[in-house]
Short mmCIF file of N, CA and C and ligand atoms in Angstrom, two decimals:
data_model
loop_
_atom_site.label_atom_id
_atom_site.label_comp_id
_atom_site.label_asym_id
_atom_site.label_seq_id
_atom_site.Cartn_x
_atom_site.Cartn_y
_atom_site.Cartn_z
N MET A 1 -9.52 9.18 17.64
CA MET A 1 -8.41 8.52 16.96
C MET A 1 -8.89 7.24 16.29
N LYS A 2 -8.56 7.08 14.99
CA LYS A 2 -8.95 5.87 14.26
C LYS A 2 -7.71 5.04 13.93
N ASN A 3 -7.83 3.74 14.10
CA ASN A 3 -6.70 2.86 13.83
C ASN A 3 -6.63 2.48 12.37
N ILE A 4 -5.40 2.48 11.85
CA ILE A 4 -5.19 2.08 10.46
C ILE A 4 -4.16 0.95 10.42
N ALA A 5 -4.38 0.00 9.52
CA ALA A 5 -3.40 -1.07 9.28
C ALA A 5 -2.77 -0.85 7.91
N LEU A 6 -1.49 -1.17 7.80
CA LEU A 6 -0.80 -1.10 6.50
C LEU A 6 -0.61 -2.53 6.00
N MET A 7 -0.75 -2.72 4.69
CA MET A 7 -0.52 -4.04 4.10
C MET A 7 0.51 -3.93 2.99
N ALA A 8 1.53 -4.79 3.03
CA ALA A 8 2.64 -4.69 2.08
C ALA A 8 3.17 -6.08 1.74
N SER A 9 3.69 -6.22 0.51
CA SER A 9 4.27 -7.50 0.10
C SER A 9 5.77 -7.42 -0.15
N GLY A 10 6.28 -6.22 -0.41
CA GLY A 10 7.63 -6.12 -0.96
C GLY A 10 8.62 -5.50 -0.01
N GLU A 11 9.39 -4.56 -0.58
CA GLU A 11 10.49 -3.96 0.16
C GLU A 11 9.98 -3.14 1.35
N GLY A 12 8.87 -2.46 1.16
CA GLY A 12 8.25 -1.77 2.28
C GLY A 12 8.75 -0.36 2.53
N THR A 13 9.29 0.30 1.50
CA THR A 13 9.79 1.66 1.74
C THR A 13 8.63 2.61 2.05
N ASN A 14 7.47 2.39 1.44
CA ASN A 14 6.32 3.26 1.78
C ASN A 14 5.88 3.03 3.22
N VAL A 15 5.89 1.78 3.67
CA VAL A 15 5.53 1.50 5.07
C VAL A 15 6.46 2.27 6.01
N ILE A 16 7.77 2.20 5.72
CA ILE A 16 8.74 2.89 6.58
C ILE A 16 8.48 4.40 6.58
N HIS A 17 8.23 4.99 5.41
CA HIS A 17 7.99 6.44 5.37
C HIS A 17 6.69 6.81 6.06
N LEU A 18 5.67 5.96 5.94
CA LEU A 18 4.42 6.25 6.65
C LEU A 18 4.66 6.22 8.17
N LEU A 19 5.41 5.22 8.62
CA LEU A 19 5.68 5.12 10.07
C LEU A 19 6.52 6.31 10.54
N GLU A 20 7.47 6.74 9.71
CA GLU A 20 8.31 7.88 10.11
C GLU A 20 7.48 9.16 10.23
N ASN A 21 6.37 9.21 9.49
CA ASN A 21 5.54 10.42 9.49
C ASN A 21 4.29 10.30 10.36
N GLN A 22 4.18 9.18 11.09
CA GLN A 22 2.89 8.91 11.74
C GLN A 22 2.48 9.99 12.75
N LYS A 23 3.45 10.71 13.30
CA LYS A 23 3.09 11.73 14.30
C LYS A 23 2.26 12.85 13.68
N THR A 24 2.39 13.03 12.36
CA THR A 24 1.67 14.13 11.71
C THR A 24 0.20 13.76 11.42
N PHE A 25 -0.17 12.49 11.62
CA PHE A 25 -1.49 12.07 11.15
C PHE A 25 -2.63 12.58 12.04
N GLU A 26 -2.30 12.86 13.30
CA GLU A 26 -3.25 13.42 14.27
C GLU A 26 -4.43 12.51 14.55
N LEU A 27 -5.27 12.25 13.55
CA LEU A 27 -6.51 11.50 13.81
C LEU A 27 -6.40 10.02 13.44
N LEU A 28 -5.28 9.62 12.91
CA LEU A 28 -5.10 8.21 12.52
C LEU A 28 -3.89 7.65 13.26
N LYS A 29 -4.05 6.42 13.74
CA LYS A 29 -2.91 5.78 14.41
C LYS A 29 -2.57 4.50 13.66
N ILE A 30 -1.32 4.39 13.19
CA ILE A 30 -0.89 3.13 12.55
C ILE A 30 -0.75 2.08 13.65
N LYS A 31 -1.58 1.05 13.54
CA LYS A 31 -1.65 0.05 14.63
C LYS A 31 -0.81 -1.18 14.29
N CYS A 32 -0.83 -1.60 13.05
CA CYS A 32 -0.11 -2.84 12.70
C CYS A 32 0.16 -2.89 11.20
N VAL A 33 1.02 -3.82 10.83
CA VAL A 33 1.35 -4.07 9.43
C VAL A 33 1.08 -5.54 9.15
N ILE A 34 0.48 -5.81 8.00
CA ILE A 34 0.21 -7.19 7.59
C ILE A 34 0.94 -7.44 6.27
N SER A 35 1.67 -8.54 6.19
CA SER A 35 2.35 -8.89 4.95
C SER A 35 2.04 -10.34 4.59
N ASP A 36 2.01 -10.61 3.29
CA ASP A 36 1.81 -11.98 2.81
C ASP A 36 3.14 -12.59 2.38
N ASN A 37 4.26 -11.86 2.61
CA ASN A 37 5.56 -12.30 2.08
C ASN A 37 6.59 -12.43 3.20
N PRO A 38 6.92 -13.67 3.56
CA PRO A 38 7.89 -13.85 4.66
C PRO A 38 9.27 -13.30 4.33
N GLN A 39 9.56 -13.07 3.03
CA GLN A 39 10.88 -12.53 2.62
C GLN A 39 10.94 -11.01 2.75
N SER A 40 9.84 -10.36 3.06
CA SER A 40 9.87 -8.89 3.11
C SER A 40 10.85 -8.42 4.19
N PRO A 41 11.72 -7.45 3.84
CA PRO A 41 12.65 -6.92 4.84
C PRO A 41 11.94 -6.27 6.02
N LEU A 42 10.65 -6.01 5.89
CA LEU A 42 9.91 -5.39 7.00
C LEU A 42 9.93 -6.26 8.26
N PHE A 43 10.05 -7.60 8.07
CA PHE A 43 10.06 -8.47 9.25
C PHE A 43 11.32 -8.28 10.10
N GLU A 44 12.38 -7.73 9.50
CA GLU A 44 13.56 -7.39 10.30
C GLU A 44 13.54 -5.94 10.73
N ARG A 45 13.09 -5.07 9.81
CA ARG A 45 13.20 -3.63 10.07
C ARG A 45 12.23 -3.13 11.14
N LEU A 46 10.99 -3.64 11.09
CA LEU A 46 9.99 -3.11 12.02
C LEU A 46 10.34 -3.38 13.49
N PRO A 47 10.66 -4.64 13.86
CA PRO A 47 10.99 -4.88 15.27
C PRO A 47 12.18 -4.03 15.74
N LYS A 48 13.08 -3.71 14.78
CA LYS A 48 14.27 -2.94 15.14
C LYS A 48 13.95 -1.45 15.32
N TYR A 49 13.23 -0.88 14.34
CA TYR A 49 13.03 0.57 14.34
C TYR A 49 11.67 1.02 14.85
N PHE A 50 10.68 0.13 14.79
CA PHE A 50 9.33 0.49 15.25
C PHE A 50 8.76 -0.65 16.10
N PRO A 51 9.41 -0.93 17.23
CA PRO A 51 9.02 -2.12 18.02
C PRO A 51 7.59 -2.05 18.54
N GLU A 52 7.02 -0.84 18.55
CA GLU A 52 5.64 -0.71 19.05
C GLU A 52 4.60 -1.16 18.01
N ILE A 53 5.03 -1.36 16.77
CA ILE A 53 4.09 -1.76 15.70
C ILE A 53 4.14 -3.27 15.50
N ASP A 54 3.02 -3.93 15.63
CA ASP A 54 2.98 -5.38 15.38
C ASP A 54 3.01 -5.64 13.88
N ILE A 55 3.77 -6.66 13.48
CA ILE A 55 3.76 -7.08 12.08
C ILE A 55 3.35 -8.54 12.03
N TYR A 56 2.37 -8.83 11.16
CA TYR A 56 1.83 -10.18 11.05
C TYR A 56 2.11 -10.73 9.65
N LEU A 57 2.45 -12.00 9.61
CA LEU A 57 2.57 -12.71 8.34
C LEU A 57 1.29 -13.50 8.12
N VAL A 58 0.60 -13.19 7.01
CA VAL A 58 -0.63 -13.94 6.68
C VAL A 58 -0.49 -14.41 5.23
N GLU A 59 -0.14 -15.67 5.09
CA GLU A 59 0.03 -16.24 3.75
C GLU A 59 -1.22 -17.02 3.35
N PRO A 60 -1.53 -17.07 2.06
CA PRO A 60 -2.66 -17.88 1.63
C PRO A 60 -2.38 -19.36 1.90
N ASN A 61 -3.43 -20.09 2.16
CA ASN A 61 -3.33 -21.52 2.45
C ASN A 61 -3.45 -22.30 1.15
N SER A 62 -2.39 -23.06 0.82
CA SER A 62 -2.37 -23.73 -0.49
C SER A 62 -3.33 -24.92 -0.57
N HIS A 63 -3.98 -25.28 0.56
CA HIS A 63 -5.00 -26.34 0.49
C HIS A 63 -6.25 -25.87 -0.24
N PHE A 64 -6.43 -24.54 -0.29
CA PHE A 64 -7.62 -24.00 -0.95
C PHE A 64 -7.25 -23.52 -2.35
N LYS A 65 -8.27 -23.41 -3.20
CA LYS A 65 -8.03 -22.96 -4.58
C LYS A 65 -8.95 -21.79 -4.93
N GLY A 66 -8.54 -20.96 -5.88
CA GLY A 66 -9.39 -19.92 -6.47
C GLY A 66 -10.03 -19.00 -5.45
N SER A 67 -11.35 -18.80 -5.61
CA SER A 67 -12.04 -17.82 -4.77
C SER A 67 -12.12 -18.29 -3.31
N GLU A 68 -12.14 -19.63 -3.10
CA GLU A 68 -12.11 -20.17 -1.72
C GLU A 68 -10.82 -19.78 -1.02
N LYS A 69 -9.73 -19.85 -1.79
CA LYS A 69 -8.40 -19.53 -1.25
C LYS A 69 -8.36 -18.05 -0.81
N LYS A 70 -8.86 -17.18 -1.69
CA LYS A 70 -8.87 -15.75 -1.36
C LYS A 70 -9.76 -15.47 -0.15
N ARG A 71 -10.95 -16.11 -0.13
CA ARG A 71 -11.87 -15.87 0.98
C ARG A 71 -11.24 -16.29 2.32
N GLU A 72 -10.66 -17.47 2.34
CA GLU A 72 -10.07 -17.99 3.58
C GLU A 72 -8.90 -17.09 4.02
N HIS A 73 -8.10 -16.67 3.07
CA HIS A 73 -6.96 -15.78 3.37
C HIS A 73 -7.47 -14.46 3.95
N GLU A 74 -8.47 -13.90 3.29
CA GLU A 74 -8.98 -12.59 3.74
C GLU A 74 -9.73 -12.70 5.07
N GLU A 75 -10.32 -13.86 5.34
CA GLU A 75 -11.00 -14.02 6.64
C GLU A 75 -9.99 -13.97 7.78
N ARG A 76 -8.81 -14.55 7.55
CA ARG A 76 -7.77 -14.49 8.60
C ARG A 76 -7.25 -13.06 8.76
N ILE A 77 -7.15 -12.34 7.63
CA ILE A 77 -6.73 -10.92 7.72
C ILE A 77 -7.79 -10.13 8.49
N LEU A 78 -9.05 -10.41 8.14
CA LEU A 78 -10.18 -9.71 8.78
C LEU A 78 -10.18 -9.90 10.29
N GLN A 79 -9.85 -11.11 10.71
CA GLN A 79 -9.81 -11.40 12.14
C GLN A 79 -8.75 -10.54 12.84
N LEU A 80 -7.58 -10.41 12.20
CA LEU A 80 -6.52 -9.57 12.77
C LEU A 80 -6.93 -8.10 12.80
N LEU A 81 -7.61 -7.67 11.73
CA LEU A 81 -8.06 -6.27 11.68
C LEU A 81 -9.06 -6.02 12.80
N ALA A 82 -9.94 -6.99 13.04
CA ALA A 82 -10.94 -6.83 14.12
C ALA A 82 -10.24 -6.81 15.48
N GLU A 83 -9.31 -7.73 15.70
CA GLU A 83 -8.60 -7.78 17.00
C GLU A 83 -7.88 -6.47 17.28
N ASN A 84 -7.40 -5.81 16.21
CA ASN A 84 -6.67 -4.55 16.39
C ASN A 84 -7.57 -3.32 16.24
N GLN A 85 -8.87 -3.55 16.17
CA GLN A 85 -9.86 -2.45 16.05
C GLN A 85 -9.49 -1.48 14.93
N ILE A 86 -9.26 -2.05 13.75
CA ILE A 86 -8.83 -1.26 12.59
C ILE A 86 -10.04 -0.69 11.85
N GLU A 87 -9.97 0.61 11.54
CA GLU A 87 -11.05 1.25 10.77
C GLU A 87 -10.65 1.55 9.32
N TRP A 88 -9.35 1.72 9.09
CA TRP A 88 -8.87 2.01 7.73
C TRP A 88 -7.73 1.06 7.39
N VAL A 89 -7.57 0.79 6.10
CA VAL A 89 -6.48 -0.06 5.63
C VAL A 89 -5.77 0.69 4.49
N ALA A 90 -4.44 0.78 4.58
CA ALA A 90 -3.67 1.41 3.50
C ALA A 90 -2.74 0.37 2.89
N LEU A 91 -2.94 0.09 1.61
CA LEU A 91 -2.08 -0.86 0.90
C LEU A 91 -0.84 -0.11 0.43
N ALA A 92 0.33 -0.72 0.67
CA ALA A 92 1.58 -0.08 0.27
C ALA A 92 2.45 -1.14 -0.40
N GLY A 93 2.16 -1.39 -1.68
CA GLY A 93 2.88 -2.44 -2.38
C GLY A 93 2.36 -3.82 -2.02
N TYR A 94 1.05 -3.92 -1.74
CA TYR A 94 0.43 -5.23 -1.48
C TYR A 94 0.07 -5.83 -2.83
N MET A 95 0.60 -7.02 -3.13
CA MET A 95 0.59 -7.53 -4.50
C MET A 95 -0.60 -8.43 -4.84
N ARG A 96 -1.67 -8.37 -4.05
CA ARG A 96 -2.86 -9.17 -4.37
C ARG A 96 -4.05 -8.26 -4.58
N LEU A 97 -4.94 -8.69 -5.47
CA LEU A 97 -6.21 -7.97 -5.62
C LEU A 97 -7.04 -8.20 -4.36
N ILE A 98 -7.66 -7.15 -3.87
CA ILE A 98 -8.52 -7.29 -2.68
C ILE A 98 -9.86 -7.90 -3.13
N GLY A 99 -10.32 -8.89 -2.38
CA GLY A 99 -11.54 -9.61 -2.75
C GLY A 99 -12.76 -9.13 -2.00
N PRO A 100 -13.91 -9.75 -2.30
CA PRO A 100 -15.18 -9.31 -1.71
C PRO A 100 -15.23 -9.39 -0.19
N THR A 101 -14.48 -10.30 0.42
CA THR A 101 -14.53 -10.43 1.89
C THR A 101 -14.04 -9.15 2.56
N LEU A 102 -12.88 -8.67 2.14
CA LEU A 102 -12.33 -7.44 2.75
C LEU A 102 -13.10 -6.20 2.29
N LEU A 103 -13.49 -6.20 1.01
CA LEU A 103 -14.19 -5.01 0.50
C LEU A 103 -15.53 -4.80 1.20
N ALA A 104 -16.22 -5.91 1.50
CA ALA A 104 -17.53 -5.78 2.16
C ALA A 104 -17.36 -5.30 3.60
N ALA A 105 -16.27 -5.72 4.24
CA ALA A 105 -16.05 -5.34 5.64
C ALA A 105 -15.53 -3.90 5.76
N TYR A 106 -14.84 -3.42 4.72
CA TYR A 106 -14.24 -2.08 4.76
C TYR A 106 -14.64 -1.26 3.52
N PRO A 107 -15.93 -0.98 3.35
CA PRO A 107 -16.34 -0.25 2.16
C PRO A 107 -15.77 1.17 2.16
N LYS A 108 -15.06 1.52 1.11
CA LYS A 108 -14.43 2.84 0.97
C LYS A 108 -13.51 3.19 2.15
N LYS A 109 -12.94 2.15 2.71
CA LYS A 109 -11.99 2.36 3.83
C LYS A 109 -10.65 1.68 3.54
N ILE A 110 -10.48 1.24 2.29
CA ILE A 110 -9.20 0.65 1.90
C ILE A 110 -8.64 1.54 0.79
N ILE A 111 -7.39 1.99 0.96
CA ILE A 111 -6.78 2.84 -0.05
C ILE A 111 -5.48 2.22 -0.53
N ASN A 112 -5.03 2.68 -1.68
CA ASN A 112 -3.84 2.10 -2.30
C ASN A 112 -3.00 3.21 -2.94
N ILE A 113 -1.71 2.96 -3.05
CA ILE A 113 -0.84 3.87 -3.81
C ILE A 113 -0.39 3.14 -5.07
N HIS A 114 -0.47 3.85 -6.19
CA HIS A 114 -0.07 3.25 -7.47
C HIS A 114 0.87 4.21 -8.20
N PRO A 115 1.97 3.67 -8.75
CA PRO A 115 2.99 4.56 -9.33
C PRO A 115 2.74 4.95 -10.78
N SER A 116 1.57 5.50 -11.06
CA SER A 116 1.32 6.11 -12.38
C SER A 116 0.18 7.10 -12.20
N LEU A 117 -0.05 7.87 -13.25
CA LEU A 117 -1.21 8.76 -13.24
C LEU A 117 -2.39 7.93 -13.76
N LEU A 118 -3.05 7.20 -12.85
CA LEU A 118 -4.20 6.39 -13.26
C LEU A 118 -5.22 7.29 -13.94
N PRO A 119 -5.95 6.81 -14.97
CA PRO A 119 -6.06 5.43 -15.39
C PRO A 119 -4.93 4.91 -16.30
N GLN A 120 -3.87 5.68 -16.46
CA GLN A 120 -2.74 5.16 -17.25
C GLN A 120 -2.02 4.06 -16.46
N PHE A 121 -1.55 3.08 -17.14
CA PHE A 121 -0.67 2.03 -16.60
C PHE A 121 -1.15 1.39 -15.30
N PRO A 122 -2.38 0.86 -15.26
CA PRO A 122 -2.78 0.10 -14.07
C PRO A 122 -2.02 -1.23 -14.04
N GLY A 123 -2.02 -1.88 -12.87
CA GLY A 123 -1.41 -3.22 -12.78
C GLY A 123 0.09 -3.19 -12.53
N LEU A 124 0.71 -4.30 -12.84
CA LEU A 124 2.13 -4.51 -12.51
C LEU A 124 3.06 -3.66 -13.39
N HIS A 125 4.26 -3.42 -12.86
CA HIS A 125 5.37 -2.79 -13.60
C HIS A 125 4.97 -1.43 -14.20
N ALA A 126 4.26 -0.67 -13.43
CA ALA A 126 3.78 0.62 -13.95
C ALA A 126 4.93 1.59 -14.23
N TYR A 127 5.92 1.63 -13.34
CA TYR A 127 7.06 2.53 -13.60
C TYR A 127 7.76 2.15 -14.92
N GLU A 128 7.97 0.85 -15.08
CA GLU A 128 8.69 0.38 -16.28
C GLU A 128 7.90 0.74 -17.53
N ARG A 129 6.58 0.54 -17.48
CA ARG A 129 5.77 0.80 -18.68
C ARG A 129 5.69 2.29 -18.97
N ALA A 130 5.61 3.09 -17.91
CA ALA A 130 5.57 4.55 -18.11
C ALA A 130 6.89 5.02 -18.71
N TYR A 131 7.98 4.48 -18.19
CA TYR A 131 9.31 4.86 -18.71
C TYR A 131 9.45 4.47 -20.18
N GLU A 132 9.06 3.23 -20.49
CA GLU A 132 9.15 2.74 -21.87
C GLU A 132 8.32 3.58 -22.83
N SER A 133 7.20 4.11 -22.34
CA SER A 133 6.32 4.90 -23.22
C SER A 133 6.99 6.19 -23.66
N GLY A 134 7.96 6.65 -22.87
CA GLY A 134 8.67 7.87 -23.22
C GLY A 134 7.92 9.15 -22.88
N GLN A 135 6.73 9.04 -22.30
CA GLN A 135 5.97 10.27 -22.03
C GLN A 135 6.66 11.07 -20.91
N LEU A 136 6.50 12.41 -21.01
CA LEU A 136 7.26 13.28 -20.11
C LEU A 136 6.55 13.53 -18.79
N ASN A 137 5.21 13.51 -18.82
CA ASN A 137 4.47 13.80 -17.59
C ASN A 137 4.01 12.48 -16.96
N ASN A 138 4.53 12.20 -15.80
CA ASN A 138 4.21 10.94 -15.10
C ASN A 138 3.76 11.27 -13.69
N GLY A 139 3.46 10.26 -12.90
CA GLY A 139 3.01 10.60 -11.56
C GLY A 139 2.62 9.41 -10.72
N VAL A 140 2.01 9.74 -9.59
CA VAL A 140 1.63 8.78 -8.56
C VAL A 140 0.18 9.05 -8.20
N THR A 141 -0.57 7.97 -7.92
CA THR A 141 -1.99 8.11 -7.58
C THR A 141 -2.28 7.41 -6.26
N ILE A 142 -3.10 8.05 -5.43
CA ILE A 142 -3.68 7.38 -4.25
C ILE A 142 -5.17 7.23 -4.56
N HIS A 143 -5.69 6.02 -4.37
CA HIS A 143 -7.10 5.81 -4.73
C HIS A 143 -7.77 4.85 -3.76
N TYR A 144 -9.11 4.94 -3.70
CA TYR A 144 -9.86 3.93 -2.97
C TYR A 144 -9.76 2.62 -3.73
N VAL A 145 -9.83 1.52 -2.99
CA VAL A 145 -9.74 0.20 -3.62
C VAL A 145 -11.14 -0.33 -3.88
N ASP A 146 -11.35 -0.78 -5.11
CA ASP A 146 -12.59 -1.50 -5.44
C ASP A 146 -12.19 -2.88 -5.98
N GLU A 147 -13.15 -3.57 -6.59
CA GLU A 147 -12.85 -4.95 -7.01
C GLU A 147 -11.93 -5.02 -8.23
N GLY A 148 -11.71 -3.89 -8.90
CA GLY A 148 -10.90 -3.90 -10.12
C GLY A 148 -9.41 -3.75 -9.84
N MET A 149 -8.65 -3.74 -10.90
CA MET A 149 -7.19 -3.56 -10.80
C MET A 149 -6.87 -2.08 -10.91
N ASP A 150 -6.69 -1.41 -9.77
CA ASP A 150 -6.34 0.02 -9.74
C ASP A 150 -7.41 0.89 -10.41
N THR A 151 -8.69 0.53 -10.17
CA THR A 151 -9.78 1.24 -10.84
C THR A 151 -10.61 2.12 -9.88
N GLY A 152 -10.33 2.08 -8.59
CA GLY A 152 -11.18 2.79 -7.63
C GLY A 152 -11.05 4.30 -7.73
N GLU A 153 -11.99 4.98 -7.08
CA GLU A 153 -12.04 6.46 -7.13
C GLU A 153 -10.72 7.08 -6.68
N ILE A 154 -10.29 8.08 -7.43
CA ILE A 154 -9.00 8.71 -7.15
C ILE A 154 -9.13 9.73 -6.01
N ILE A 155 -8.19 9.65 -5.07
CA ILE A 155 -8.17 10.58 -3.93
C ILE A 155 -7.17 11.71 -4.19
N ALA A 156 -5.99 11.35 -4.70
CA ALA A 156 -4.96 12.38 -4.95
C ALA A 156 -4.00 11.88 -6.01
N GLN A 157 -3.47 12.85 -6.77
CA GLN A 157 -2.44 12.52 -7.76
C GLN A 157 -1.36 13.58 -7.71
N GLU A 158 -0.14 13.17 -7.94
CA GLU A 158 0.94 14.15 -8.06
C GLU A 158 1.84 13.76 -9.21
N SER A 159 2.16 14.75 -10.01
CA SER A 159 2.97 14.49 -11.21
C SER A 159 4.45 14.62 -10.92
N PHE A 160 5.22 13.96 -11.73
CA PHE A 160 6.66 14.23 -11.77
C PHE A 160 7.11 14.07 -13.22
N ALA A 161 8.21 14.76 -13.56
CA ALA A 161 8.66 14.78 -14.95
C ALA A 161 9.65 13.66 -15.22
N ARG A 162 9.63 13.20 -16.43
CA ARG A 162 10.71 12.34 -16.91
C ARG A 162 11.70 13.23 -17.65
N LEU A 163 12.95 13.20 -17.23
CA LEU A 163 13.97 14.01 -17.90
C LEU A 163 14.60 13.19 -19.03
N ALA A 164 15.08 13.89 -20.03
CA ALA A 164 15.66 13.21 -21.21
C ALA A 164 16.83 12.31 -20.81
N SER A 165 17.57 12.73 -19.79
CA SER A 165 18.76 11.97 -19.39
C SER A 165 18.43 10.81 -18.44
N ASP A 166 17.17 10.65 -18.06
CA ASP A 166 16.81 9.64 -17.04
C ASP A 166 17.11 8.21 -17.48
N THR A 167 17.79 7.46 -16.63
CA THR A 167 17.76 6.00 -16.75
C THR A 167 16.48 5.55 -16.07
N LEU A 168 16.13 4.27 -16.24
CA LEU A 168 14.94 3.76 -15.53
C LEU A 168 15.11 3.93 -14.02
N ALA A 169 16.33 3.69 -13.53
CA ALA A 169 16.58 3.81 -12.09
C ALA A 169 16.38 5.24 -11.61
N ASP A 170 16.83 6.24 -12.40
CA ASP A 170 16.62 7.65 -12.03
C ASP A 170 15.13 7.95 -11.96
N PHE A 171 14.42 7.43 -12.96
CA PHE A 171 12.98 7.69 -13.09
C PHE A 171 12.22 7.11 -11.88
N ILE A 172 12.56 5.87 -11.53
CA ILE A 172 11.87 5.23 -10.39
C ILE A 172 12.22 5.95 -9.09
N ALA A 173 13.50 6.35 -8.96
CA ALA A 173 13.91 7.03 -7.73
C ALA A 173 13.13 8.33 -7.55
N ARG A 174 12.92 9.07 -8.67
CA ARG A 174 12.16 10.32 -8.56
C ARG A 174 10.71 10.03 -8.19
N GLY A 175 10.14 9.00 -8.80
CA GLY A 175 8.76 8.63 -8.49
C GLY A 175 8.59 8.20 -7.04
N LYS A 176 9.54 7.42 -6.55
CA LYS A 176 9.44 6.95 -5.16
C LYS A 176 9.48 8.13 -4.19
N ARG A 177 10.30 9.13 -4.50
CA ARG A 177 10.35 10.29 -3.60
C ARG A 177 8.98 10.98 -3.55
N VAL A 178 8.29 11.00 -4.69
CA VAL A 178 6.93 11.56 -4.70
C VAL A 178 5.99 10.69 -3.86
N GLU A 179 6.09 9.36 -4.02
CA GLU A 179 5.26 8.45 -3.23
C GLU A 179 5.44 8.70 -1.73
N TRP A 180 6.70 8.82 -1.31
CA TRP A 180 7.02 8.90 0.11
C TRP A 180 6.48 10.17 0.76
N GLN A 181 6.28 11.22 -0.06
CA GLN A 181 5.68 12.41 0.56
C GLN A 181 4.17 12.48 0.34
N LEU A 182 3.68 11.93 -0.79
CA LEU A 182 2.24 12.03 -1.06
C LEU A 182 1.41 11.12 -0.12
N TYR A 183 1.88 9.91 0.14
CA TYR A 183 1.07 8.99 0.94
C TYR A 183 0.86 9.52 2.37
N PRO A 184 1.95 9.94 3.07
CA PRO A 184 1.72 10.53 4.39
C PRO A 184 0.81 11.76 4.35
N ALA A 185 0.94 12.59 3.30
CA ALA A 185 0.10 13.79 3.21
C ALA A 185 -1.38 13.40 3.09
N VAL A 186 -1.65 12.34 2.32
CA VAL A 186 -3.05 11.91 2.16
C VAL A 186 -3.57 11.31 3.47
N LEU A 187 -2.76 10.51 4.14
CA LEU A 187 -3.21 9.92 5.41
C LEU A 187 -3.49 10.99 6.46
N LYS A 188 -2.70 12.04 6.41
CA LYS A 188 -2.93 13.16 7.35
C LYS A 188 -4.33 13.74 7.16
N ARG A 189 -4.76 13.83 5.91
CA ARG A 189 -6.06 14.43 5.57
C ARG A 189 -7.21 13.45 5.76
N LEU A 190 -6.92 12.14 5.64
CA LEU A 190 -7.96 11.15 5.41
C LEU A 190 -9.01 11.10 6.53
N ALA A 191 -8.56 11.05 7.75
CA ALA A 191 -9.51 10.84 8.84
C ALA A 191 -10.43 12.04 9.04
N THR A 192 -10.02 13.19 8.51
CA THR A 192 -10.87 14.38 8.65
C THR A 192 -11.89 14.40 7.53
C1 LIG B 1 5.36 1.27 -4.90
O1 LIG B 1 5.91 1.75 -6.09
C2 LIG B 1 3.85 1.43 -4.88
O2 LIG B 1 3.42 2.55 -5.56
C3 LIG B 1 3.40 0.16 -5.56
O3 LIG B 1 4.26 -0.84 -5.09
C4 LIG B 1 5.53 -0.26 -4.76
C5 LIG B 1 5.87 -0.65 -3.37
O4 LIG B 1 7.13 -0.20 -2.99
N1 LIG B 1 2.01 -0.12 -5.29
P1 LIG B 1 7.62 -0.35 -1.48
O5 LIG B 1 7.48 -1.83 -1.11
O6 LIG B 1 6.78 0.53 -0.61
O7 LIG B 1 9.06 0.08 -1.51
#
């Protein structure tokens, strides 16, 4: 059994779906969640619905600047990962680029979910940009994390269609449903 940590900044719907599916992972155990955002609803939801999962708040220290700030922040994350004997890290809406400190400690062991068919629409607001483009074939990507912005090797992709009648909200809702089933499916396979 290998321990995995989840990292999230936002609403955390992928974290919740991963936790709901954790029994299917067999060889991976979700050990903890790390967030950099004290406003994330995960700080209320996890203790209520998944009390066995520790959730940690790790915010960057504003005394530091630039690459020093990232290094110091990631060193504190690294310490938590070590204390929890974590072998894999899955980013689920974590809004910071991963820096050299974490990448060196977890080479090809950090994965991310991105809401587009990469290399299309890397970076922020991918659903919005895909919708605005009007293209009909869209999708979700799971990839290894490297130093770039959503540039790491692709592990899995799944497409979904944009319908002519879609509002942006319809489009995002369809994409999220794909995310919620693709990420657990990939984690199930990953440790093998
Ligand atoms: C998802 O769309 C994910 O693909 C992207 O960030 C969003 C996070 O959503 N990386 P949530 O916080 O899991 O609801």
